[in-house]
Short mmCIF file of C-alpha atoms in Angstrom, two decimals:
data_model
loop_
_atom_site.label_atom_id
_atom_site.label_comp_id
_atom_site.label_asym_id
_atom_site.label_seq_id
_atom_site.Cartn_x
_atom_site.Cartn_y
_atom_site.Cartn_z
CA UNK A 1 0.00 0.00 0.00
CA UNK A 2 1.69 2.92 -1.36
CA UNK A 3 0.81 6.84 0.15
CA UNK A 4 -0.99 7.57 -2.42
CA UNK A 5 -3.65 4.70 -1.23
CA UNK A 6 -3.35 5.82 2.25
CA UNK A 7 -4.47 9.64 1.40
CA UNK A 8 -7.49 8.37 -0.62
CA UNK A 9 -8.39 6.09 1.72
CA UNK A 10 -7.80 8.95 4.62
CA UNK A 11 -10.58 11.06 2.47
CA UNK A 12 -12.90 8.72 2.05
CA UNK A 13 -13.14 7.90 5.69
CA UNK A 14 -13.78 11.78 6.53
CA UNK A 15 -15.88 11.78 4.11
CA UNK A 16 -18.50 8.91 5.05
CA UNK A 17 -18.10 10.52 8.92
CA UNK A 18 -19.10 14.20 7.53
CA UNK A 19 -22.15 13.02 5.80
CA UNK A 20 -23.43 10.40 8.96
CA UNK A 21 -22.44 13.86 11.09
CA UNK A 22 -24.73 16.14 8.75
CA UNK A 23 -27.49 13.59 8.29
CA UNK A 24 -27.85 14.00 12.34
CA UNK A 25 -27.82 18.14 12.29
CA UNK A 26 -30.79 20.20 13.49
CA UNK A 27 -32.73 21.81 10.85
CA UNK A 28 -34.11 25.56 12.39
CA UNK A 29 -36.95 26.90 10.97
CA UNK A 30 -36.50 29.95 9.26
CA UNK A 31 -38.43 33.15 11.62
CA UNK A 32 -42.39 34.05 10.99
CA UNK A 33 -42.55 37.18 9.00
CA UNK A 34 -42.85 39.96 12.16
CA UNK A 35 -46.25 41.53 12.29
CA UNK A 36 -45.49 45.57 12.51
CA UNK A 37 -47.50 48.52 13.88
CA UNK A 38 -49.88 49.92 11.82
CA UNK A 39 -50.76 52.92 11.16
CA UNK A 40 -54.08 54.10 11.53
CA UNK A 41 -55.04 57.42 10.09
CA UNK A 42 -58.93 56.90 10.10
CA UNK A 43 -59.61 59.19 13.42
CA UNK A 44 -56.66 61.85 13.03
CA UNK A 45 -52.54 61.64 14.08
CA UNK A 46 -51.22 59.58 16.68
CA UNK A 47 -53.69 56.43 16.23
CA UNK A 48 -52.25 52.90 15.71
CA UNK A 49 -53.78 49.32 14.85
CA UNK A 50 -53.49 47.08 17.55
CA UNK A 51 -51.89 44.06 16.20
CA UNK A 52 -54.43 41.57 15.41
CA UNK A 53 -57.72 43.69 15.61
CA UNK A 54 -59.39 46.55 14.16
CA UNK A 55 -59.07 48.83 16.77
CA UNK A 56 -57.32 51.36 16.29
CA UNK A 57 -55.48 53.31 19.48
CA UNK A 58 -53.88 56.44 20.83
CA UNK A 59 -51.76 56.82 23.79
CA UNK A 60 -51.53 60.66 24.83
CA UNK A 61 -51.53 62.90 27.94
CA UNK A 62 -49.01 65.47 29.47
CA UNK A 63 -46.96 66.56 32.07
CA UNK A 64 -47.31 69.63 34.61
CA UNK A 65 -45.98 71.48 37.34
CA UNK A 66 -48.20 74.98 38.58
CA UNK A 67 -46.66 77.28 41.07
CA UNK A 68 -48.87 79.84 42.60
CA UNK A 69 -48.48 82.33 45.27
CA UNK A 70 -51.06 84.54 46.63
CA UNK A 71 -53.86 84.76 48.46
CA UNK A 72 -56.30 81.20 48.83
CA UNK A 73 -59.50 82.81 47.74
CA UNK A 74 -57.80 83.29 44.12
CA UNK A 75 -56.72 79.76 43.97
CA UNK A 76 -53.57 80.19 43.42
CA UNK A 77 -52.37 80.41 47.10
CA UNK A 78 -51.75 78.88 50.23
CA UNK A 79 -50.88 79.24 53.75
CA UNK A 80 -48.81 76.77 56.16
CA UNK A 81 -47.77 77.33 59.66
CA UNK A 82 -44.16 78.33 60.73
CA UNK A 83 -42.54 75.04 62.01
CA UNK A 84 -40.34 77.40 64.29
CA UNK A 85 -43.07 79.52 66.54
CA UNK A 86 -46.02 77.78 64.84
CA UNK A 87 -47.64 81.06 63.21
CA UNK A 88 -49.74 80.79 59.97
CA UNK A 89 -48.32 82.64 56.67
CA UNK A 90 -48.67 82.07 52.99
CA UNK A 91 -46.30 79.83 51.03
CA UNK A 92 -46.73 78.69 47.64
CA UNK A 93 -48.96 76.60 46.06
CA UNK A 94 -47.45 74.29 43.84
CA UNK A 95 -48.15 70.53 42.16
CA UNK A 96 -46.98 68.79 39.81
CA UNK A 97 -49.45 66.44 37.68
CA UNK A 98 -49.27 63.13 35.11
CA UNK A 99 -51.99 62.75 33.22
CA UNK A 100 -52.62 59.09 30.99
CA UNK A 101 -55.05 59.62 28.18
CA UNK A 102 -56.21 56.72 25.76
CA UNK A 103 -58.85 57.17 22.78
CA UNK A 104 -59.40 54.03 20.97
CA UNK A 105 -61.71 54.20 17.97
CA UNK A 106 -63.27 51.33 15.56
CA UNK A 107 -65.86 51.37 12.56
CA UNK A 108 -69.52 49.14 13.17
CA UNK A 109 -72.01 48.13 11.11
CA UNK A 110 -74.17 50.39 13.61
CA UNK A 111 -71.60 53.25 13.63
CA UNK A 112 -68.32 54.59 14.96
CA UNK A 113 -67.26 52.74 18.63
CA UNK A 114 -65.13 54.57 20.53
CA UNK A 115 -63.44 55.17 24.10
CA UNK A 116 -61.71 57.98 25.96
CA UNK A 117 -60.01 57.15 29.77
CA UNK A 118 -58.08 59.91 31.62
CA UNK A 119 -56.17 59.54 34.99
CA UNK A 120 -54.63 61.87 36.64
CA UNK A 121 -51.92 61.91 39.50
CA UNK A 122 -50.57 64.72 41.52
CA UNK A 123 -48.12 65.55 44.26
CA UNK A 124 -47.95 68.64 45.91
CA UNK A 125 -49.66 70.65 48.68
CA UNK A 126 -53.30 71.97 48.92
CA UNK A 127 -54.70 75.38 47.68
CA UNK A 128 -55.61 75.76 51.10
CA UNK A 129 -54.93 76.39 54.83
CA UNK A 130 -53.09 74.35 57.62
CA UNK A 131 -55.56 73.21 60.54
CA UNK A 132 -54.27 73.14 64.31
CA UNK A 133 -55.09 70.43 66.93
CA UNK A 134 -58.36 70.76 69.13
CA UNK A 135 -57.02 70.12 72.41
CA UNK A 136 -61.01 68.87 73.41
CA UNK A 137 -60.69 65.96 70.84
CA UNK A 138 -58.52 62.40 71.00
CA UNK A 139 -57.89 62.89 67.40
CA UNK A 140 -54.75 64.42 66.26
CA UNK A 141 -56.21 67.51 63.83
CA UNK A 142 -53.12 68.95 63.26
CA UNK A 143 -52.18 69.52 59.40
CA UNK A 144 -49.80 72.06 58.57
CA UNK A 145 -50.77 72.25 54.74
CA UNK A 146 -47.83 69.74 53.64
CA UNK A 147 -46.94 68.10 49.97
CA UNK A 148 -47.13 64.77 49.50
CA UNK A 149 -49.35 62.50 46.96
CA UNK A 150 -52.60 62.94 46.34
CA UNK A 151 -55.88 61.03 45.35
CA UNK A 152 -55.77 59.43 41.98
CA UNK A 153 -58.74 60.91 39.99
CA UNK A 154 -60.63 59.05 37.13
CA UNK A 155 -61.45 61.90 34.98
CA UNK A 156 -63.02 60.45 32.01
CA UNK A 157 -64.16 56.74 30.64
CA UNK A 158 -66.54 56.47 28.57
CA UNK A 159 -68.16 54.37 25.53
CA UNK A 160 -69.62 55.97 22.44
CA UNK A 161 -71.51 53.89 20.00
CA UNK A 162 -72.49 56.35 17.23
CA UNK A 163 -74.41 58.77 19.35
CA UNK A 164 -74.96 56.95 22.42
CA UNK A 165 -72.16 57.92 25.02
CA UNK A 166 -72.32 55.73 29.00
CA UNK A 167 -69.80 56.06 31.78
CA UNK A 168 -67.79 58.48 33.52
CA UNK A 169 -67.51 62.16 31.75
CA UNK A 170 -67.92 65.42 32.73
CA UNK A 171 -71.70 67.26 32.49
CA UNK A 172 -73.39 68.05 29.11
CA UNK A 173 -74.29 71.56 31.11
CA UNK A 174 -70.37 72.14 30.98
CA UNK A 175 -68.77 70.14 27.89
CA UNK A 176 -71.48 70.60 25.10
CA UNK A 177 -71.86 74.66 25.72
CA UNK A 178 -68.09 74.66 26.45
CA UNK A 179 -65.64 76.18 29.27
CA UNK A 180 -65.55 79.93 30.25
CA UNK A 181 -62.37 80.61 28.25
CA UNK A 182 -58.67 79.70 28.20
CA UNK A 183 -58.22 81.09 31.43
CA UNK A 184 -56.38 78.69 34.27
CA UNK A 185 -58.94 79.24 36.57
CA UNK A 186 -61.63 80.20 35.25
CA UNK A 187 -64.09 79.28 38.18
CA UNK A 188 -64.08 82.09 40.25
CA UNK A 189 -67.65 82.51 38.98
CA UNK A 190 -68.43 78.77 38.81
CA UNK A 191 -70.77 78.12 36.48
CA UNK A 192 -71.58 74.04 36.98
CA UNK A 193 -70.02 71.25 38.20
CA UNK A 194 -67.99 69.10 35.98
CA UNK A 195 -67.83 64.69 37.43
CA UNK A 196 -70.89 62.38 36.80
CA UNK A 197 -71.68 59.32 35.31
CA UNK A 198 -73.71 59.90 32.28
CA UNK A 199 -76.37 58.29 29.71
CA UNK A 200 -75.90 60.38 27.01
CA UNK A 201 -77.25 60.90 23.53
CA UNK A 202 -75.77 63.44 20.82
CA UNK A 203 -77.35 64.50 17.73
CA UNK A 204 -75.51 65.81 14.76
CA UNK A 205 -77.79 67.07 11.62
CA UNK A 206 -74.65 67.96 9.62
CA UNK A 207 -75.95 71.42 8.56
CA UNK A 208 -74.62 73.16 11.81
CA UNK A 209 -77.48 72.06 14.28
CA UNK A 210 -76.56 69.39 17.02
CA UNK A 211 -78.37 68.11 20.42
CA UNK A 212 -77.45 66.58 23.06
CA UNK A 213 -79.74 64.46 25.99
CA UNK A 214 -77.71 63.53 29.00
CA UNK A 215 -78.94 61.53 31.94
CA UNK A 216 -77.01 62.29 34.98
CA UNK A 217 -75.58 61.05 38.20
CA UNK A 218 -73.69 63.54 39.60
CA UNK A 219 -71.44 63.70 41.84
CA UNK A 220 -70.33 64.93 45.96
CA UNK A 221 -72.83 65.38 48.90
CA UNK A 222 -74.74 68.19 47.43
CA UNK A 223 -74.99 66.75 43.65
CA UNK A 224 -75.06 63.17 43.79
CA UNK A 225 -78.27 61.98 43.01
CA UNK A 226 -80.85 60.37 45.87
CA UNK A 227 -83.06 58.30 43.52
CA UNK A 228 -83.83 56.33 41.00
CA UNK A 229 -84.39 59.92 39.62
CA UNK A 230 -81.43 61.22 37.22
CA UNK A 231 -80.58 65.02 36.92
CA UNK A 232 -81.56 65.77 33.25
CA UNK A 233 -79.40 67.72 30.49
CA UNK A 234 -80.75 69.13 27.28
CA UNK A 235 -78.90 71.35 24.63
CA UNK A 236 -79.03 72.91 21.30
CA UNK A 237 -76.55 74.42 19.56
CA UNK A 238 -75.94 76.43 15.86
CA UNK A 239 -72.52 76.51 14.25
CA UNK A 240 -71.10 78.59 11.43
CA UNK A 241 -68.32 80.24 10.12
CA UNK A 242 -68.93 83.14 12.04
CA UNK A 243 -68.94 81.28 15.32
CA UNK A 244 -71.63 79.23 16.98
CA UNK A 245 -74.81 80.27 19.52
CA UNK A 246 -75.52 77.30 22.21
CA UNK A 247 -78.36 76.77 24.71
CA UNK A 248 -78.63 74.08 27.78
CA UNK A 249 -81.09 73.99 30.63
CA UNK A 250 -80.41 71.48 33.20
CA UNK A 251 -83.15 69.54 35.85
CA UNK A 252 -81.70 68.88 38.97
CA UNK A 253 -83.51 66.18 40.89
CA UNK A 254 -82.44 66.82 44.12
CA UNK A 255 -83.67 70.00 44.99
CA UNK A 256 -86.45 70.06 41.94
CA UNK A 257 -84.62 73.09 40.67
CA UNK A 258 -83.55 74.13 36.93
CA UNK A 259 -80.72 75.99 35.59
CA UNK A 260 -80.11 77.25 32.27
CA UNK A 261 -76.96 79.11 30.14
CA UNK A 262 -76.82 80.43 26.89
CA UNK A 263 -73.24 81.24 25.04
CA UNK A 264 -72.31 83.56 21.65
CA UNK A 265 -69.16 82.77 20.04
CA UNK A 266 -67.71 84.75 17.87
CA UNK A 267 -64.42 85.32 15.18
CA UNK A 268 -64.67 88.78 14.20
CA UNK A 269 -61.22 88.10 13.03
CA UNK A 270 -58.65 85.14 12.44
CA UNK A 271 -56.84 85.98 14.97
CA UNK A 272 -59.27 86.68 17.65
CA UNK A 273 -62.17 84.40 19.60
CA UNK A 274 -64.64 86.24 22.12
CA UNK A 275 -67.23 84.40 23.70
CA UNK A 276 -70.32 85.81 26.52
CA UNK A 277 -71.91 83.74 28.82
CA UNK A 278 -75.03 84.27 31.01
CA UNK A 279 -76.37 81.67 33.30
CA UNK A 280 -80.30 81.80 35.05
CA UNK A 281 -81.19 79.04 37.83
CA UNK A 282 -83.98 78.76 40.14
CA UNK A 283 -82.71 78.64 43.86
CA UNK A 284 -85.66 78.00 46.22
CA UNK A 285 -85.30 74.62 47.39
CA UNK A 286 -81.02 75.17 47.26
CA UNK A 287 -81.58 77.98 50.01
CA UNK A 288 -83.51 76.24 52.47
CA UNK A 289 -82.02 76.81 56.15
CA UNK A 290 -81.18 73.34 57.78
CA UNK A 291 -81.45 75.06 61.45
CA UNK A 292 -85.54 75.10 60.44
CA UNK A 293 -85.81 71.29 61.49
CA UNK A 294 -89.30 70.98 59.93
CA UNK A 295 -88.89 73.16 56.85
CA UNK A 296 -85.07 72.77 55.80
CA UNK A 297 -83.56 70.47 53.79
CA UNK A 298 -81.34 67.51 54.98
CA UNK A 299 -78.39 68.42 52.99
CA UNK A 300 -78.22 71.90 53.21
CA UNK A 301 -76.45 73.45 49.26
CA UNK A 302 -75.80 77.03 50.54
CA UNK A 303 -77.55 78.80 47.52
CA UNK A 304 -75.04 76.48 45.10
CA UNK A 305 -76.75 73.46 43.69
CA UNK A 306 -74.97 70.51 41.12
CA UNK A 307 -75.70 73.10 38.01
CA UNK A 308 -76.55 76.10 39.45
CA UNK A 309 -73.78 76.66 41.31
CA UNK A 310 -72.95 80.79 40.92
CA UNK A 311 -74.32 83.01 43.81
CA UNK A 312 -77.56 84.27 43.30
CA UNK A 313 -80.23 83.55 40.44
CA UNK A 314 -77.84 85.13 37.31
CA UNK A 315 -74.31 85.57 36.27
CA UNK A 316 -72.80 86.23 33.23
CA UNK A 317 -68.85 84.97 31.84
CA UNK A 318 -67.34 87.05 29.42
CA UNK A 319 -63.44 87.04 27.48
CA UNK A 320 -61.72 86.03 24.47
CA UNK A 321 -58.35 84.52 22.98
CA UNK A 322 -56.10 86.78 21.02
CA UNK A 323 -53.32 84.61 18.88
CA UNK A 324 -50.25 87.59 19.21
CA UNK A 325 -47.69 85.63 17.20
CA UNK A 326 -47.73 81.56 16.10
CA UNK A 327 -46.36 81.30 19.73
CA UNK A 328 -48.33 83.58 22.23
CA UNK A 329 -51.69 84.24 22.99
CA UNK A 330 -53.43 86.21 25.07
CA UNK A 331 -56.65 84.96 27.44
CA UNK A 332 -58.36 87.03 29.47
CA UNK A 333 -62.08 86.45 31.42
CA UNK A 334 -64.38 88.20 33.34
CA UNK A 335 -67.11 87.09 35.56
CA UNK A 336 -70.12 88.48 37.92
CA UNK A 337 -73.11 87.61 39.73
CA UNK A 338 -76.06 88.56 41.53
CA UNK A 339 -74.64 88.06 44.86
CA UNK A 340 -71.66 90.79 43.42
CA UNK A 341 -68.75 88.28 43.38
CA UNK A 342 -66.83 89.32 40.66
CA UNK A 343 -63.63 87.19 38.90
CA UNK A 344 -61.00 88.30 36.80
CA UNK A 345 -58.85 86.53 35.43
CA UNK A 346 -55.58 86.99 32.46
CA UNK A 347 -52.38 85.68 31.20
CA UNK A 348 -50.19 84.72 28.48
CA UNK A 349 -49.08 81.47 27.05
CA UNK A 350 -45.91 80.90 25.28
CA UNK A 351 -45.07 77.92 23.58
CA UNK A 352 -41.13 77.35 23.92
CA UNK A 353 -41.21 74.35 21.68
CA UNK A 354 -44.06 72.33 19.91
CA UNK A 355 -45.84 69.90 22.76
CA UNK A 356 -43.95 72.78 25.37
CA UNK A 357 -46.16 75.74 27.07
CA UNK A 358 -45.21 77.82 29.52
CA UNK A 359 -48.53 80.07 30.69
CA UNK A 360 -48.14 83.01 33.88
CA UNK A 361 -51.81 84.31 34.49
CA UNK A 362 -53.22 87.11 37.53
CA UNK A 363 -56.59 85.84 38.81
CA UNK A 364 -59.00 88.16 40.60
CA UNK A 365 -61.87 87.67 43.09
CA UNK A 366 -64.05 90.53 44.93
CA UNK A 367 -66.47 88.81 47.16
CA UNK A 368 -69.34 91.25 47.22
CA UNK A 369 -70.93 89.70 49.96
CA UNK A 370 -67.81 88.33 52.22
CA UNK A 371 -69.58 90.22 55.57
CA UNK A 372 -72.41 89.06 55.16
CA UNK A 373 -73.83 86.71 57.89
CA UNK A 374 -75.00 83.97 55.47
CA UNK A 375 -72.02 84.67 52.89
CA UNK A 376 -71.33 81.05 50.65
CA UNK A 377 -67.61 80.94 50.43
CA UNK A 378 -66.79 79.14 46.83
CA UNK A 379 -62.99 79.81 47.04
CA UNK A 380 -62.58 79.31 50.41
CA UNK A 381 -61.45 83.09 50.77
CA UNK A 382 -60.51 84.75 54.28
CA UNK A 383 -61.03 87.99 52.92
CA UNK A 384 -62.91 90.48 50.48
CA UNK A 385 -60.68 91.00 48.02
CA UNK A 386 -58.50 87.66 46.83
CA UNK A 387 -55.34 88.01 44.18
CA UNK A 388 -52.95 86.12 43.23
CA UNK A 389 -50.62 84.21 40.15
CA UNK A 390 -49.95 81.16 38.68
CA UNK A 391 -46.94 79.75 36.92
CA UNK A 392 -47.72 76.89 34.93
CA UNK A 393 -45.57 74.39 32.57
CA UNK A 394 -46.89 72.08 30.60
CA UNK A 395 -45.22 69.31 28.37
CA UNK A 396 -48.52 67.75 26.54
CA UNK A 397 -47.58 64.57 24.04
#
């Protein structure tokens, strides 16, 4: 046997143990084709599919931190006691606040079915004042007006099914008329309450007229509702060019008393939105004196039911939005009613960056009748005349 023999024989050999090696070898499958993100442009920016359905989602919400300073009765103040000799004085109000939106949105065979959730969370101190201890008590009172987390609110989740709207939302007598202007607090006036669980229907003719019918729960001591009957929400409203004219009156079943606002909206020019307010309720049953023990009511609402809740039978919001520059606007509001409390409120919002606002506003409030015996305090004030400010920054994505 020569080398030559050998060698070939050598190959061979590796050869035979190669192929019994790769007949044992693991085959792997080759990776499913990854499903991507789609995205969905059906119900404006931001939306995506979620993988596998129809629905189509949006994940939104913002970040902000408010410093105010001033007195309480403005909102934008608040008041602590010295740790050192235990006096009260003012300190700033200030909190800081996450907010989780989500809007999902799919098309029916009986219509559009959407969703909208908001939750808020917040850490800071109260717009407010510090409580001592009551030496007569066991319980420990004491609260000097510190920051620290707050309550988690739900804000908003409800279903819509074409028209039909259920769950948690804020008052047809507030959303479908709209807010009193771009003001930061622009409830020095108040002019209804805002949290209830609704049953709500909206109308849309398409030629500027829509409706809305909202079945309400309310919401607190004062507006939550004692039955099995709902407070009751009706309101018409006529959009054009021009600007828009709304009317709602509101039932509220507690008290048997109705409230009513109509609003004029108006773009005399492109750059410039005005808007007047005036508000009517009936207040007999809201008055009632709880010291009359035969007479008075139970719950006692101080003059301020769920919707009617500005002093007196009228009041009237007035103010406007003037766009400066692409940047900065100006918002101002005034507001007055029949028990002479009068709000004012301004300021000026800047946005640094797109999704980036930085807004400094002066609030106002003269309570006209702060000496009076029965006076109903709204903003907590301790005196006559309340002012303060409010720094606010606001990352919204």
């Amino acid at each position: 046997m020569n080398i030559k023999s050998l060698l070939l024989g050598s190959a061979a050999a590796l050869i035979a143990v190669s192929g019994a090696r790769a007949a044992d070898a693991v085959v792997v499958a080759e990776p499913e084709p990854a499903e991507y993100v789609k995205i969905c442009d059906v119900y404006g920016s931001g939306y995506f599919y979620i993988p596998g359905t129809e629905t189509c989602l949006r994940i939104g919400g913002y970040v902000r931190y408010d410093i105010g300073a001033g007195d309480v009765g403005s909102f934008d103040g608040a008041r602590s006691f010295d740790h050192k000799d235990g006096d009260e004085q003012d300190t700033f109000y200030k909190n800081a606040r996450f907010t989780l939106k989500t809007w999902t949105g799919q098309e029916t065979e009986l219509g559009t079915l959407k969703t909208y959730t908001e939750t808020r969370f917040n850490f800071g101190n109260r717009n407010g004042y510090p409580s001592a201890d009551d030496p007569t008590t066991e319980a420990d009172e004491f609260n000097s007006n510190p920051a620290g987390n707050k309550n988690v609110s739900l804000n908003f989740a409800w279903i819509q099914l074409g028209g039909l709207r259920v769950g948690k939302d804020e008052s047809a007598f507030d959303t479908f008329i709209g807010y009193a202007g771009n003001v930061l607090q622009d409830t020095l006036v108040p002019y209804g309450d805002f949290d209830t669980n609704v049953v709500q229907y909206y109308f849309d003719a398409g030629n500027g007229f829509s409706a809305v019918v909202s079945l309400e729960e309310g919401s607190g001591t004062v507006g939550t509702i004692d039955s099995y009957v709902p407070h009751v929400v009706g309101g018409l409203k006529y959009t054009q060019g021009w600007g828009a004219i709304t009317g709602v009156v509101a039932y509220d079943s507690n008290y048997e008393e109705v409230a009513g606002k109509v609003r004029l909206d108006i773009t005399p020019m492109q750059n410039l939105s005005l808007f007047i307010m005036g508000g009517y309720g009936t207040d007999d049953n809201l008055n009632d004196d709880t010291t009359l023990i035969h007479n008075g009511n139970a719950i006692n609402a101080g003059g301020r039911g769920f919707y009617k809740q500005w002093g007196g039978n009228w009041a009237f919001w007035g103010g406007g939005t003037y766009t400066i520059n692409e940047k900065t606007s100006f918002n101002a509001q005034v507001s007055y009613d029949e028990w002479k409390n009068l709000g004012v409120a301004a300021n000026i919002a800047y946005d640094v960056v797109p999704g980036f606002t930085v807004t400094a506003e002066v609030d106002y409030l003269n309570a006209g009748k702060f000496d009076d015996a029965n006076f109903s305090n709204f903003t907590d004030a301790d005196k006559k005349s309340s002012i303060g400010g409010l720094l606010r920054f606001q990352r919204s994505f």
